[in-house]
Short mmCIF file of C-alpha atoms and ligand atoms in Angstrom, two decimals:
data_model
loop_
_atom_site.label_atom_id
_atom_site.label_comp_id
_atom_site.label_asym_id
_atom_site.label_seq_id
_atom_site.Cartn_x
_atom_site.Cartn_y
_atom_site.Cartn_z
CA UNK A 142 0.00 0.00 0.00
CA UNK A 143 0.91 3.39 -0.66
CA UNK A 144 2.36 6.04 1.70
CA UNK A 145 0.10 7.66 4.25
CA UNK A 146 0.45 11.12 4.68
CA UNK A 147 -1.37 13.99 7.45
CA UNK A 148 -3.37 15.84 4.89
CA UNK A 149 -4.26 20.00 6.50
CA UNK A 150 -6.37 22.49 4.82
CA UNK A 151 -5.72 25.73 7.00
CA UNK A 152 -8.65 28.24 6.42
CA UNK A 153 -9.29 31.92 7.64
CA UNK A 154 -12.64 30.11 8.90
CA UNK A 155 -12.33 26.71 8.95
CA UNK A 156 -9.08 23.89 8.88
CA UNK A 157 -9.80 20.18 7.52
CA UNK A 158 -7.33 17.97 9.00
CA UNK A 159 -7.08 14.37 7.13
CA UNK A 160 -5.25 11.21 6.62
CA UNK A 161 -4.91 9.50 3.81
CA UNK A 162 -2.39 7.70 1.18
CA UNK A 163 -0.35 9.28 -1.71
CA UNK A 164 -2.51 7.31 -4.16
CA UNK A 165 -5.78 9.26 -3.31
CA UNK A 166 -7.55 7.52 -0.73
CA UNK A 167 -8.74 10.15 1.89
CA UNK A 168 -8.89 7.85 5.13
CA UNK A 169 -10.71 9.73 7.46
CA UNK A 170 -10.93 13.61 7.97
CA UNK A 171 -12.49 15.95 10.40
CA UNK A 172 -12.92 20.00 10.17
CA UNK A 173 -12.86 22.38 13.35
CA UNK A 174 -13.14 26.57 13.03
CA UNK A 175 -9.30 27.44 12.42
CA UNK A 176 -8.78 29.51 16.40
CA UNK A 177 -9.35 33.41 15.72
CA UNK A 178 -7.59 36.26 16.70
CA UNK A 179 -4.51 35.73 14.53
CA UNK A 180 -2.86 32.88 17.17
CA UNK A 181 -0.89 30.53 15.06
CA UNK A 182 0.30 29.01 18.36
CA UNK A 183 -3.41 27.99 18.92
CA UNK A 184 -4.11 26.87 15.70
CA UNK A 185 -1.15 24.70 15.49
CA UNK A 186 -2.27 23.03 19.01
CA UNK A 187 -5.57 22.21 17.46
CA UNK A 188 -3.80 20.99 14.38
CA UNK A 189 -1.73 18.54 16.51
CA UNK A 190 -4.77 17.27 18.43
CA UNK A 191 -7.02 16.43 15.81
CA UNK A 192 -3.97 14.34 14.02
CA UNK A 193 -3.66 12.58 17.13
CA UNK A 194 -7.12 11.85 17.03
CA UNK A 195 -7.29 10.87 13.75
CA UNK A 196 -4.58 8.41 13.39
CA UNK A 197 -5.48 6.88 16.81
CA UNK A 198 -8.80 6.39 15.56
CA UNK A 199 -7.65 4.61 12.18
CA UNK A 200 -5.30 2.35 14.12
CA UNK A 201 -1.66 4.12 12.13
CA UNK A 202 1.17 3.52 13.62
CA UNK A 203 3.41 6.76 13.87
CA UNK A 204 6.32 4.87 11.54
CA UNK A 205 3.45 4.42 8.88
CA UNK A 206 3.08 8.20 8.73
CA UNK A 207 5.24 9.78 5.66
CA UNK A 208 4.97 13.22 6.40
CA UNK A 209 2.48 16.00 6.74
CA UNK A 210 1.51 18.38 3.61
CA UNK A 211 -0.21 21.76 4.44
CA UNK A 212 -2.49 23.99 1.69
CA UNK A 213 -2.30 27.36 3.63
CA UNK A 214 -2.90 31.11 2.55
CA UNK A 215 -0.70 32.88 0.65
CA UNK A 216 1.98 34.84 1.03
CA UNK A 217 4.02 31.66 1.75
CA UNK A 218 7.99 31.45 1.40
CA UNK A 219 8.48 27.64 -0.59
CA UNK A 220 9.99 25.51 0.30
CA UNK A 221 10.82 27.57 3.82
CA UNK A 222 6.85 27.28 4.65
CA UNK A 223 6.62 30.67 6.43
CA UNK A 224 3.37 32.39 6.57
CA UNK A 225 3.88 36.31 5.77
CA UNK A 226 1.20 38.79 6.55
CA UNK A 227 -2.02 36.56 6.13
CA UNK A 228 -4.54 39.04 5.52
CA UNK A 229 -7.05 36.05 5.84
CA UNK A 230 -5.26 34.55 8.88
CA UNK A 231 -3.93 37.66 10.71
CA UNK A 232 -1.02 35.63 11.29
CA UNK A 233 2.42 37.89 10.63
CA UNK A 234 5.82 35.58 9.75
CA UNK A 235 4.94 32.69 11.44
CA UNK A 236 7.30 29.50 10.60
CA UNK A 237 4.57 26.76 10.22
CA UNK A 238 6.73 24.17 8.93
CA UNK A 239 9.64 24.51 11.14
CA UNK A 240 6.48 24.69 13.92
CA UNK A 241 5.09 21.46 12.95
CA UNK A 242 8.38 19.89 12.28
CA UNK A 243 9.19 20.38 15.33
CA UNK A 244 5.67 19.34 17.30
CA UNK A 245 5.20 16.26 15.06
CA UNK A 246 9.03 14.94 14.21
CA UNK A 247 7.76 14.28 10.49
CA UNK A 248 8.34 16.25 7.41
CA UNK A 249 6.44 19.19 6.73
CA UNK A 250 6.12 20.50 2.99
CA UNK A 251 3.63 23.67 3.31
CA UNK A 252 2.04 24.97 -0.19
CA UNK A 253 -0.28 27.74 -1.35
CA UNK A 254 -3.94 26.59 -0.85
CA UNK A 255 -4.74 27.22 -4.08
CA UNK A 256 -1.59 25.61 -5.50
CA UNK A 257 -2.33 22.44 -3.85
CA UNK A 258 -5.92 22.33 -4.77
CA UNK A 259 -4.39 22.42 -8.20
CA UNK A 260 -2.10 19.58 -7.64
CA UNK A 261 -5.41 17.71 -6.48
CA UNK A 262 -7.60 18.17 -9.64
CA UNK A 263 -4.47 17.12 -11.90
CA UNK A 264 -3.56 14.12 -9.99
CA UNK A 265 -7.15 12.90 -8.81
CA UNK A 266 -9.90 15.41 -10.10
CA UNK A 267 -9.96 13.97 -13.97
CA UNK A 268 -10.28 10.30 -15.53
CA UNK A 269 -7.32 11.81 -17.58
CA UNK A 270 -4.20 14.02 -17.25
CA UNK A 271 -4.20 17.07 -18.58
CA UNK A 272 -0.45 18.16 -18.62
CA UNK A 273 -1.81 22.02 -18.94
CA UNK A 274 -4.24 22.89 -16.10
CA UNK A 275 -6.09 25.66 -14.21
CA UNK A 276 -7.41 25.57 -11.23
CA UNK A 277 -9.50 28.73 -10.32
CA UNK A 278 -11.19 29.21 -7.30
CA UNK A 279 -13.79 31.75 -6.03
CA UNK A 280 -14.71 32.17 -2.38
CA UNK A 281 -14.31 34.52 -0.12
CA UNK A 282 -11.35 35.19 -2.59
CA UNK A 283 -9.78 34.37 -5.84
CA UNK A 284 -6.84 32.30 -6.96
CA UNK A 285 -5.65 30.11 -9.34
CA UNK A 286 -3.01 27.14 -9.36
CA UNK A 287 -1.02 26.37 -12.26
CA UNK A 288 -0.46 23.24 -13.86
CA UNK A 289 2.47 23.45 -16.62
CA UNK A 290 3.79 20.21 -18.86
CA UNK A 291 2.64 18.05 -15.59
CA UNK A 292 4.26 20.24 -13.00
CA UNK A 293 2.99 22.97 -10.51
CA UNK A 294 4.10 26.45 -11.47
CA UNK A 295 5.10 28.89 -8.51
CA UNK A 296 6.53 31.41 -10.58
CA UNK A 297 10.06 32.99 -9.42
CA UNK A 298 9.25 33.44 -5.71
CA UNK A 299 6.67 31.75 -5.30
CA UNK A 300 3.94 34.38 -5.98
CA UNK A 301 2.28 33.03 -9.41
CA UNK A 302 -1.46 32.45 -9.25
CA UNK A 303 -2.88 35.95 -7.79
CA UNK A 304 -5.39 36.13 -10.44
CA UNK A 305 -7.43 37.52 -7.94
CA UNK A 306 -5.58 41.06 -8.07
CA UNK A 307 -5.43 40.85 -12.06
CA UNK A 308 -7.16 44.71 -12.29
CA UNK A 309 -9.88 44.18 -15.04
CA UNK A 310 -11.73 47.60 -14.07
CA UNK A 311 -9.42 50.23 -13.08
CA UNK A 312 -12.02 52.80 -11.83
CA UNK A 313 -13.97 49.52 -10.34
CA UNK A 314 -14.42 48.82 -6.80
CA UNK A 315 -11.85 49.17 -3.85
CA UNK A 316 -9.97 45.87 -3.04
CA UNK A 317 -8.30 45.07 -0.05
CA UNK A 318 -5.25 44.97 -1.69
CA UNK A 319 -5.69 48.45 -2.03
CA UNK A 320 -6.29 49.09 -6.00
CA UNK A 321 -9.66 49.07 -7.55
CA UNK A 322 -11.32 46.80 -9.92
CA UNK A 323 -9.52 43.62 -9.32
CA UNK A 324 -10.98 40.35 -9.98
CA UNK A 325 -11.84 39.49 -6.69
CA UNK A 326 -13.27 42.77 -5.90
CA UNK A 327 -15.81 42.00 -8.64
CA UNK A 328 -16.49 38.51 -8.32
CA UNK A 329 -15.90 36.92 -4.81
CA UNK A 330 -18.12 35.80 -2.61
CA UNK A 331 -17.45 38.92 -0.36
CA UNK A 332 -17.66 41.01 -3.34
CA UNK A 333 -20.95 39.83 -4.07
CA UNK A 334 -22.12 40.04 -0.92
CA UNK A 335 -20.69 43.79 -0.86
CA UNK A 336 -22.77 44.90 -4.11
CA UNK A 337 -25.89 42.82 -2.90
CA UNK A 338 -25.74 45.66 0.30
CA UNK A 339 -25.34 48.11 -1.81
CA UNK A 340 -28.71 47.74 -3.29
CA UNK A 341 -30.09 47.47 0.31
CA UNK A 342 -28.80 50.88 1.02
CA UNK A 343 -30.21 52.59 -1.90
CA UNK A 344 -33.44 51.68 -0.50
CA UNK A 345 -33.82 48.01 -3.41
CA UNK A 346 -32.88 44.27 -3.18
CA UNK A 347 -35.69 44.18 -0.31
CA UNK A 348 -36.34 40.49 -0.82
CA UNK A 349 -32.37 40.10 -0.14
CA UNK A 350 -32.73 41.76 2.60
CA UNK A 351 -36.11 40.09 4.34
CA UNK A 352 -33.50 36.99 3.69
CA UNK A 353 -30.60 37.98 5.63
CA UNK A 354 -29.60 36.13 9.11
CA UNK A 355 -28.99 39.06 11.43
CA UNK A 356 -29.51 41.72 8.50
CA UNK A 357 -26.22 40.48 6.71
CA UNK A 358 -26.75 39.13 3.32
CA UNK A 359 -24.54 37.03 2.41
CA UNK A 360 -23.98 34.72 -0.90
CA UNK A 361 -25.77 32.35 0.23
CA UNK A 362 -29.04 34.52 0.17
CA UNK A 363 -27.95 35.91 -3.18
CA UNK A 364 -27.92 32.41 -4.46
CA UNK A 365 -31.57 31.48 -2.46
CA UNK A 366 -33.20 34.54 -3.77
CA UNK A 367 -31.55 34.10 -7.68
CA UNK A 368 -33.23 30.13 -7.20
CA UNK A 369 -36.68 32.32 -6.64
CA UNK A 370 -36.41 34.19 -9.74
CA UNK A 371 -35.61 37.24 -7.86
CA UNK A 372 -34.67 40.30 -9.93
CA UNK A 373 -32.21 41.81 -8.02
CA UNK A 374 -30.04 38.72 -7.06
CA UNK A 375 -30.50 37.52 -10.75
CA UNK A 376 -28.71 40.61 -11.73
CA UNK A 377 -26.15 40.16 -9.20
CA UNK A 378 -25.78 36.94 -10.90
CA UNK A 379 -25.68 38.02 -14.75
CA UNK A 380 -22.64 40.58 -13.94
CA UNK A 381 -20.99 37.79 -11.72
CA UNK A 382 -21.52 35.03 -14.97
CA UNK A 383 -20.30 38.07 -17.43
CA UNK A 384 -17.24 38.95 -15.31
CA UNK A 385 -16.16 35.76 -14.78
CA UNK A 386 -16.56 35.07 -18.82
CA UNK A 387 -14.12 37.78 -19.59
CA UNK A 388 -11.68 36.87 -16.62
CA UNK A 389 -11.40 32.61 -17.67
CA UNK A 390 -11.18 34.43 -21.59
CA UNK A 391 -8.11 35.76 -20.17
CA UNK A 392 -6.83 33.06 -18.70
CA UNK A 393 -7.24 31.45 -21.90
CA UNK A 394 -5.24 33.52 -23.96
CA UNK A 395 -2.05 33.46 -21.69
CA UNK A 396 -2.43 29.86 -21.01
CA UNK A 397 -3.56 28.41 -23.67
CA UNK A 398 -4.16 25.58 -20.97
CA UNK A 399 -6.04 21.62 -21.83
CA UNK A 400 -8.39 22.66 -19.39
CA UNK A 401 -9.79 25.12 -16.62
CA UNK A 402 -11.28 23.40 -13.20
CA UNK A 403 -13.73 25.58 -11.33
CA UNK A 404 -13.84 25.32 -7.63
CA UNK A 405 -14.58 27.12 -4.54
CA UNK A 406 -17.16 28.11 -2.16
CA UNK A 407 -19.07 30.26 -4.57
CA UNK A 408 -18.82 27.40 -7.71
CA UNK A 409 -20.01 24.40 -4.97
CA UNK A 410 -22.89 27.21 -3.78
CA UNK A 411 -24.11 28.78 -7.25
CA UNK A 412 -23.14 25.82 -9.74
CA UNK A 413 -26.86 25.52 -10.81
CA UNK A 414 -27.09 29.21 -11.52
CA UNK A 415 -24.10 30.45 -13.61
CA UNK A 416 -21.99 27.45 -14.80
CA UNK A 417 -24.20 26.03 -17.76
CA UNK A 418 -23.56 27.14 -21.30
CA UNK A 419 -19.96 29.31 -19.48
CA UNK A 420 -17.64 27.21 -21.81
CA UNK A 421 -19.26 28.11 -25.25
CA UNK A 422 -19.46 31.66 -23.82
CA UNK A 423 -16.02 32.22 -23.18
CA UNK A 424 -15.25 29.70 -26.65
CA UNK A 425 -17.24 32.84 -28.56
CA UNK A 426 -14.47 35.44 -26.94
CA UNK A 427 -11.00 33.70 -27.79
CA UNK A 428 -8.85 33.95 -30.65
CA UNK A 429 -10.59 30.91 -32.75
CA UNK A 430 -6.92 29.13 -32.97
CA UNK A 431 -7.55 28.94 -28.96
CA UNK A 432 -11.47 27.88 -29.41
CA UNK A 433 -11.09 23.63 -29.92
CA UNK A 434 -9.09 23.80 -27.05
CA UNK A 435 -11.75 25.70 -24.18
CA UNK A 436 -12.66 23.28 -21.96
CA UNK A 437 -14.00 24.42 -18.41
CA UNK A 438 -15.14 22.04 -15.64
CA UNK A 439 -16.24 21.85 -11.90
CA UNK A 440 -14.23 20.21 -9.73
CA UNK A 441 -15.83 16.46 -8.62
CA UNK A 442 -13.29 16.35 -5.43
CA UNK A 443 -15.33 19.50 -3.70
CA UNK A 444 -14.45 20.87 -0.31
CA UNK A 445 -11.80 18.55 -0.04
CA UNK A 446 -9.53 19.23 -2.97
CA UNK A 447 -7.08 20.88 -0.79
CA UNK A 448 -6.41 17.71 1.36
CA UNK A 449 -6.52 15.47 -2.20
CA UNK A 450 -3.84 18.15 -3.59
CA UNK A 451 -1.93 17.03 0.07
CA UNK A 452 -1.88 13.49 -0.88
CA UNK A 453 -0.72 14.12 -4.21
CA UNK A 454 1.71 16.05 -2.75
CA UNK A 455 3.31 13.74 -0.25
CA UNK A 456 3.59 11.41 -3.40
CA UNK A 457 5.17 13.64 -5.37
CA UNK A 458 7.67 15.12 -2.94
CA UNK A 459 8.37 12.30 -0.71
CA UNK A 460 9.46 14.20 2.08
CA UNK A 461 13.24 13.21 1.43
ZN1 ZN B 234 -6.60 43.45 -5.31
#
């Protein structure tokens, strides 16, 4: 049998810690909310617990263990695995490798959430593999992870894949990066969410609104109310469906990539409302030497392709 390896999926909300081995098979997993106010030190406790839990429940030995891989926020130093200024974590320089090296005594290889959700689609997400991949997520932000000739693409420091600051509307809205009109400030879940309570405060989107848990809508409303046939949210919707068409477009005119791989929060909530008909759509806006080649999918490994990229991962790597 293959390798088994500690599969995490640190979150700004939520961590999924797993076990599994490096040919795909997800033993066991269990998710807890990742500890707030910017403590690594806590989260990394929890982090050691629930593997303790985990492998004592499945009956593995600690000599069966390989190593532990780690999708985290960006920015992350490879192969160093230290967290910079998490703007989703509040964490600021924190060593989580060395951390867990140390707590754990295996091998720690910490990657880019969305870079290891990429490594997951190409290794376990499709019947076949497609050398040239995309993975694009959109939650409460947007990434993508880069699959080139078979390999994962990290750029020269480490910093490729920030599709969600790619600016496609320079007088658009503010982003917390601090310019306006990026991608994510467009299409995110918190973006949507932002421009769904904008229409509340010009006095529309009532039906939104009567929705809302503790008067904040959320996506999750937007997608309810859109399933009603409400105008407002359907709106929302369109401009989400035609932002996103222009943005994959993009992607596939510098990529040129075998295929694109939708995932995220926002995909697994709103499939059923934007993603039919997307891939002729953005076929009818490429160069038409690019159009055979458009294929777009959603991801069939879901909320898990982080921990699936981990196992791939632990294969790949080895933890030499
Ligand atoms: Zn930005």
């Amino acid at each position: 049998m293959s390798p088994v390896v500690i599969a995490i999926d640190l979150g700004a909300t939520k961590t999924l810690v797993g076990v599994g081995r490096t040919s795909g098979d997800l033993l066991a997993r269990v998710q807890f909310p990742t500890p707030i106010q910017g403590s690594p030190e806590l989260a990394v406790n929890e982090m050691v617990l629930k593997i303790r839990q985990l492998l004592a429940e499945n009956n593995i030995a600690d000599d069966q263990v390989n190593g532990v891989a780690v999708g985290a926020p960006g920015p992350i130093s490879y192969p160093q695995g230290i967290i910079y200024d998490s703007p989703n974590l509040g964490w600021q320089k924190f060593a989580l490798r060395q951390e867990l090296e140390q707590r754990l005594g295996w091998p720690v290889v910490v990657e880019h959430d969305v870079a290891m959700a990429a490594l997951g689609e190409f290794h376990f997400g499709q019947m076949k593999r497609y050398p040239n991949l995309l993975y694009v997520t959109l939650s409460t932000g947007v990434g993508a992870g880069i699959i080139i000739n078979g390999e994962l693409y990290r750029g020269s420091i480490g910093g490729a894949g920030e599709i969600g600051h790619m600016v496609i509307d320079p007088h658009g809205r503010l982003c917390n990066c601090g310019r306006r009109g990026c991608t994510e400030a467009i299409i995110s879940g918190t973006a949507l969410a932002i421009q769904a309570r904008e229409l509340v405060e010009q006095g529309r989107a009532t039906y939104l609104q009567s929705l809302a848990k503790d008067g904040v809508i959320t996506a999750k409303e937007i997608a309810i109310a859109a399933r009603e046939g409400d105008s407002d949210a359907c709106r929302l919707l369109a401009q989400f469906r035609e932002n996103l068409q222009l943005i994959l477009a993009n992607l596939v005119h510098i990529f040129n990539p075998d295929i694109i791989v939708l995932g995220g929060g926002v995909v697994q909530g709103m499939r059923d409302l934007f993603f039919e008909g997307i891939e002729e759509e953005v076929r009818a806006q490429v160069f038409p030497m690019h159009r055979p080649g458009v294929k777009i999918e959603v991801t069939r490994l879901g909320g898990d392709i982080v921990l699936y990229g981990c196992l791939a991962a632990g294969g790949i790597w080895g933890f030499e």
